[in-house]
Amino acid sequence: MRLETQAIICAVRPHGEHAAIVRALTPGAGIQAGYVRGGKSRTLRPVLLPGNLVAAEYRARTEDQLPHMSLELVASRGALLSEPLPAAAIEWATALTAAALPEGQPYPRLYEALDGLLSAVEAAPAARGWATALVRYELLLLAELGFGLDLSECAATGVESDLAYVSPRSGRAVSAVAGEGYRDRLFALPPFLLDGGPAAWSDIFDGLRITGHFLTRDILIERQADVLAARERLIGRLKRIGGA
């Protein structure tokens, strides 16, 4: 097995005294794990940071063997890890990716979306500039894993207009009229998920409530405590600046 590719570092775990096991998202081969000799060294520590873009080479004698991974830094997002809010966003996005995706299955759309999200976190002066991209990334991940939401029409009436809610059971949209008597049992559907464009903080938090419900129920079933803790830290920081 030999693979040369760009990759986004998603998770790093120490192995022994000097090495590390690295899981990274590649554009054509999905999540790939590799053994990095000297991964805890002073030279490689700043390279092996979640969110960094690297040029990686994987080598293994058999398909069943954990490949050795060598890598060079292409773009560092390490400076953002000293800022609490961007650091929390990078921690959650990469932790979610590493925990949710099976190894070796290609998800090119997720690779592009994750790189775009991390670039937005890096470029945006305020969190509202990338918070909508975070919600859309979570929605895309759900869809790519077979748990996509259907926001095209009302689940009760089939109408395609006046969609205002999402059913927590089916993940389908519900119109304002059909959902009027069930508002306390439904999620509010923020307009930006239908029309794109910017969103108010209240809409962003509505979007995060929707994606959080389905990620917890359908994807992170056995890995909730540790992975979702990163999401809770991020949302806590977003609420402090968003006034929720």
Short mmCIF file of C-alpha atoms in Angstrom, two decimals:
data_model
loop_
_atom_site.label_atom_id
_atom_site.label_comp_id
_atom_site.label_asym_id
_atom_site.label_seq_id
_atom_site.Cartn_x
_atom_site.Cartn_y
_atom_site.Cartn_z
CA MET A 1 0.00 0.00 0.00
CA ARG A 2 1.38 3.40 -1.01
CA LEU A 3 -0.52 6.66 -1.08
CA GLU A 4 0.67 10.21 -1.69
CA THR A 5 -1.91 12.90 -1.04
CA GLN A 6 -2.76 16.14 0.65
CA ALA A 7 -4.61 15.66 3.92
CA ILE A 8 -6.20 17.60 6.75
CA ILE A 9 -5.05 16.48 10.20
CA CYS A 10 -8.13 15.48 12.22
CA ALA A 11 -6.87 13.54 15.25
CA VAL A 12 -3.51 12.80 16.85
CA ARG A 13 -2.94 10.17 19.54
CA PRO A 14 0.42 9.55 21.25
CA HIS A 15 1.88 6.10 20.69
CA GLY A 16 4.68 4.95 22.95
CA GLU A 17 7.36 7.42 24.01
CA HIS A 18 8.08 9.11 20.70
CA ALA A 19 5.50 8.25 18.01
CA ALA A 20 1.93 9.22 17.20
CA ILE A 21 -1.07 7.72 15.43
CA VAL A 22 -2.54 10.33 13.09
CA ARG A 23 -5.93 10.27 11.43
CA ALA A 24 -6.30 12.64 8.51
CA LEU A 25 -8.95 13.35 5.89
CA THR A 26 -7.77 13.00 2.29
CA PRO A 27 -9.65 14.15 -0.82
CA GLY A 28 -9.66 10.80 -2.60
CA ALA A 29 -9.21 8.12 0.05
CA GLY A 30 -11.25 9.46 2.95
CA ILE A 31 -9.97 9.12 6.50
CA GLN A 32 -6.54 7.48 6.61
CA ALA A 33 -4.68 6.51 9.77
CA GLY A 34 -0.90 6.39 9.90
CA TYR A 35 1.99 5.76 12.28
CA VAL A 36 4.27 8.78 12.50
CA ARG A 37 7.71 8.02 13.84
CA GLY A 38 8.96 10.90 15.99
CA GLY A 39 5.48 12.39 16.12
CA LYS A 40 6.10 13.79 19.60
CA SER A 41 9.34 15.48 18.58
CA ARG A 42 9.85 19.23 18.67
CA THR A 43 9.99 19.26 14.88
CA LEU A 44 6.73 17.43 14.23
CA ARG A 45 4.57 18.69 17.11
CA PRO A 46 3.67 21.96 15.33
CA VAL A 47 2.90 20.00 12.16
CA LEU A 48 0.63 17.43 13.81
CA LEU A 49 -2.07 19.87 14.84
CA PRO A 50 -5.76 19.35 14.01
CA GLY A 51 -6.74 21.56 11.09
CA ASN A 52 -3.29 21.68 9.49
CA LEU A 53 -3.01 20.86 5.80
CA VAL A 54 -0.14 18.49 5.01
CA ALA A 55 1.40 16.58 2.12
CA ALA A 56 1.34 13.00 3.34
CA GLU A 57 2.80 9.72 2.18
CA TYR A 58 1.48 6.42 3.51
CA ARG A 59 3.43 3.18 3.09
CA ALA A 60 2.56 -0.33 4.27
CA ARG A 61 3.59 -3.81 3.16
CA THR A 62 0.05 -5.18 3.38
CA GLU A 63 -3.45 -3.72 3.37
CA ASP A 64 -3.99 -4.92 6.95
CA GLN A 65 -0.91 -3.18 8.36
CA LEU A 66 -1.09 0.29 9.87
CA PRO A 67 0.91 2.31 7.35
CA HIS A 68 3.88 4.44 8.21
CA MET A 69 3.10 8.05 7.49
CA SER A 70 5.57 10.75 6.55
CA LEU A 71 4.38 14.28 6.05
CA GLU A 72 5.31 17.88 5.30
CA LEU A 73 3.41 20.97 6.31
CA VAL A 74 1.51 22.72 3.51
CA ALA A 75 -0.54 25.23 5.51
CA SER A 76 -0.60 25.76 9.26
CA ARG A 77 -3.61 26.83 11.26
CA GLY A 78 -1.67 26.50 14.48
CA ALA A 79 -1.81 30.23 15.23
CA LEU A 80 -5.60 29.98 15.58
CA LEU A 81 -5.30 27.46 18.39
CA SER A 82 -4.22 30.25 20.75
CA GLU A 83 -7.58 31.99 20.23
CA PRO A 84 -10.38 30.30 22.22
CA LEU A 85 -13.22 30.57 19.71
CA PRO A 86 -11.38 29.55 16.51
CA ALA A 87 -9.62 26.83 18.48
CA ALA A 88 -12.96 25.45 19.67
CA ALA A 89 -14.33 25.48 16.10
CA ILE A 90 -11.30 23.62 14.73
CA GLU A 91 -11.36 21.13 17.61
CA TRP A 92 -15.02 20.27 17.02
CA ALA A 93 -14.94 20.12 13.21
CA THR A 94 -11.91 17.85 13.14
CA ALA A 95 -13.04 15.69 16.06
CA LEU A 96 -16.44 15.17 14.44
CA THR A 97 -14.80 14.20 11.15
CA ALA A 98 -12.41 11.74 12.78
CA ALA A 99 -15.12 10.13 14.90
CA ALA A 100 -17.89 9.93 12.31
CA LEU A 101 -16.21 8.82 9.10
CA PRO A 102 -15.21 5.21 8.44
CA GLU A 103 -11.63 4.75 7.29
CA GLY A 104 -10.78 4.33 3.65
CA GLN A 105 -14.06 5.50 2.13
CA PRO A 106 -13.77 8.58 -0.09
CA TYR A 107 -15.81 11.67 0.77
CA PRO A 108 -14.49 14.33 -1.62
CA ARG A 109 -17.35 16.73 -0.89
CA LEU A 110 -16.65 16.55 2.84
CA TYR A 111 -12.94 17.16 2.23
CA GLU A 112 -13.71 20.30 0.23
CA ALA A 113 -16.28 21.45 2.78
CA LEU A 114 -13.99 20.90 5.77
CA ASP A 115 -11.13 22.73 4.07
CA GLY A 116 -13.55 25.55 3.22
CA LEU A 117 -14.86 25.72 6.78
CA LEU A 118 -11.37 25.82 8.29
CA SER A 119 -10.33 28.49 5.78
CA ALA A 120 -13.40 30.52 6.74
CA VAL A 121 -12.51 30.27 10.43
CA GLU A 122 -9.02 31.43 9.54
CA ALA A 123 -10.19 34.34 7.38
CA ALA A 124 -13.32 35.64 9.10
CA PRO A 125 -12.88 38.44 11.64
CA ALA A 126 -16.07 37.41 13.47
CA ALA A 127 -17.69 34.07 14.20
CA ARG A 128 -20.86 34.92 12.31
CA GLY A 129 -18.69 34.79 9.19
CA TRP A 130 -18.15 31.04 9.60
CA ALA A 131 -20.88 29.79 11.94
CA THR A 132 -23.32 29.22 9.07
CA ALA A 133 -20.62 27.23 7.26
CA LEU A 134 -20.27 25.06 10.37
CA VAL A 135 -23.99 24.25 10.38
CA ARG A 136 -23.87 23.40 6.68
CA TYR A 137 -20.84 21.17 7.23
CA GLU A 138 -22.70 19.21 9.89
CA LEU A 139 -25.69 18.88 7.55
CA LEU A 140 -23.46 17.69 4.72
CA LEU A 141 -21.78 15.10 6.96
CA LEU A 142 -25.20 13.76 7.96
CA ALA A 143 -26.19 13.52 4.30
CA GLU A 144 -22.96 11.85 3.21
CA LEU A 145 -23.42 9.17 5.87
CA GLY A 146 -27.00 8.47 4.84
CA PHE A 147 -28.86 10.55 7.41
CA GLY A 148 -29.62 13.62 5.33
CA LEU A 149 -32.50 15.93 6.15
CA ASP A 150 -35.26 16.51 3.59
CA LEU A 151 -35.99 20.23 3.50
CA SER A 152 -37.53 20.25 0.03
CA GLU A 153 -41.22 20.05 0.96
CA CYS A 154 -43.62 19.74 3.88
CA ALA A 155 -43.79 16.22 5.26
CA ALA A 156 -47.51 16.61 6.04
CA THR A 157 -48.87 18.42 2.98
CA GLY A 158 -46.22 18.19 0.26
CA VAL A 159 -46.14 21.97 -0.27
CA GLU A 160 -42.74 23.48 -1.07
CA SER A 161 -43.37 26.95 0.37
CA ASP A 162 -43.74 28.45 3.84
CA LEU A 163 -41.49 25.80 5.41
CA ALA A 164 -40.93 26.73 9.04
CA TYR A 165 -40.10 23.63 11.08
CA VAL A 166 -38.16 20.35 11.05
CA SER A 167 -39.51 17.12 12.51
CA PRO A 168 -37.08 15.66 15.10
CA ARG A 169 -38.30 12.17 14.16
CA SER A 170 -38.12 12.15 10.38
CA GLY A 171 -35.74 15.04 9.65
CA ARG A 172 -38.26 16.41 7.15
CA ALA A 173 -39.50 19.96 6.82
CA VAL A 174 -42.95 21.01 8.02
CA SER A 175 -44.88 24.07 6.83
CA ALA A 176 -45.97 26.83 9.20
CA VAL A 177 -49.64 25.88 8.78
CA ALA A 178 -49.14 22.14 9.26
CA GLY A 179 -46.89 22.62 12.27
CA GLU A 180 -48.90 25.28 14.06
CA GLY A 181 -50.39 22.92 16.62
CA TYR A 182 -47.10 21.09 17.21
CA ARG A 183 -44.62 23.94 17.56
CA ASP A 184 -43.33 22.75 20.92
CA ARG A 185 -42.42 19.35 19.40
CA LEU A 186 -40.67 20.66 16.30
CA PHE A 187 -37.40 22.45 15.55
CA ALA A 188 -37.57 25.93 14.07
CA LEU A 189 -36.18 25.86 10.53
CA PRO A 190 -33.83 28.84 9.99
CA PRO A 191 -34.25 30.54 6.58
CA PHE A 192 -30.54 30.37 5.71
CA LEU A 193 -30.76 26.57 5.40
CA LEU A 194 -33.26 27.05 2.60
CA ASP A 195 -32.15 30.27 0.92
CA GLY A 196 -28.46 30.57 1.80
CA GLY A 197 -26.94 33.90 2.69
CA PRO A 198 -26.16 35.38 6.11
CA ALA A 199 -28.03 34.52 9.28
CA ALA A 200 -28.88 36.12 12.60
CA TRP A 201 -27.48 34.50 15.72
CA SER A 202 -30.92 33.13 16.62
CA ASP A 203 -31.05 31.37 13.24
CA ILE A 204 -27.54 29.97 13.70
CA PHE A 205 -28.46 28.48 17.07
CA ASP A 206 -31.66 27.05 15.60
CA GLY A 207 -29.53 25.36 12.93
CA LEU A 208 -27.11 24.00 15.52
CA ARG A 209 -30.01 22.56 17.53
CA ILE A 210 -31.21 20.66 14.48
CA THR A 211 -27.84 19.25 13.49
CA GLY A 212 -26.90 18.48 17.09
CA HIS A 213 -30.04 16.39 17.54
CA PHE A 214 -29.42 14.22 14.48
CA LEU A 215 -25.67 13.92 15.01
CA THR A 216 -26.30 12.68 18.55
CA ARG A 217 -29.10 10.33 17.57
CA ASP A 218 -27.72 8.86 14.36
CA ILE A 219 -23.94 9.30 14.14
CA LEU A 220 -22.23 9.66 17.52
CA ILE A 221 -24.27 7.03 19.30
CA GLU A 222 -21.40 5.31 21.12
CA ARG A 223 -18.99 8.25 21.17
CA GLN A 224 -21.09 11.02 22.62
CA ALA A 225 -19.32 11.93 25.84
CA ASP A 226 -15.86 12.78 24.60
CA VAL A 227 -16.63 14.02 21.07
CA LEU A 228 -19.73 16.05 21.90
CA ALA A 229 -17.90 17.76 24.75
CA ALA A 230 -15.95 19.65 22.08
CA ARG A 231 -19.23 20.77 20.49
CA GLU A 232 -20.59 21.93 23.84
CA ARG A 233 -17.48 24.02 24.45
CA LEU A 234 -17.83 25.65 21.04
CA ILE A 235 -21.54 26.40 21.43
CA GLY A 236 -20.91 27.83 24.90
CA ARG A 237 -18.40 30.27 23.46
CA LEU A 238 -20.69 31.15 20.55
CA LYS A 239 -23.52 31.90 22.96
CA ARG A 240 -21.35 34.28 24.93
CA ILE A 241 -20.80 36.43 21.86
CA GLY A 242 -24.18 35.76 20.23
CA GLY A 243 -26.25 36.75 23.23
CA ALA A 244 -28.16 33.48 23.46
#
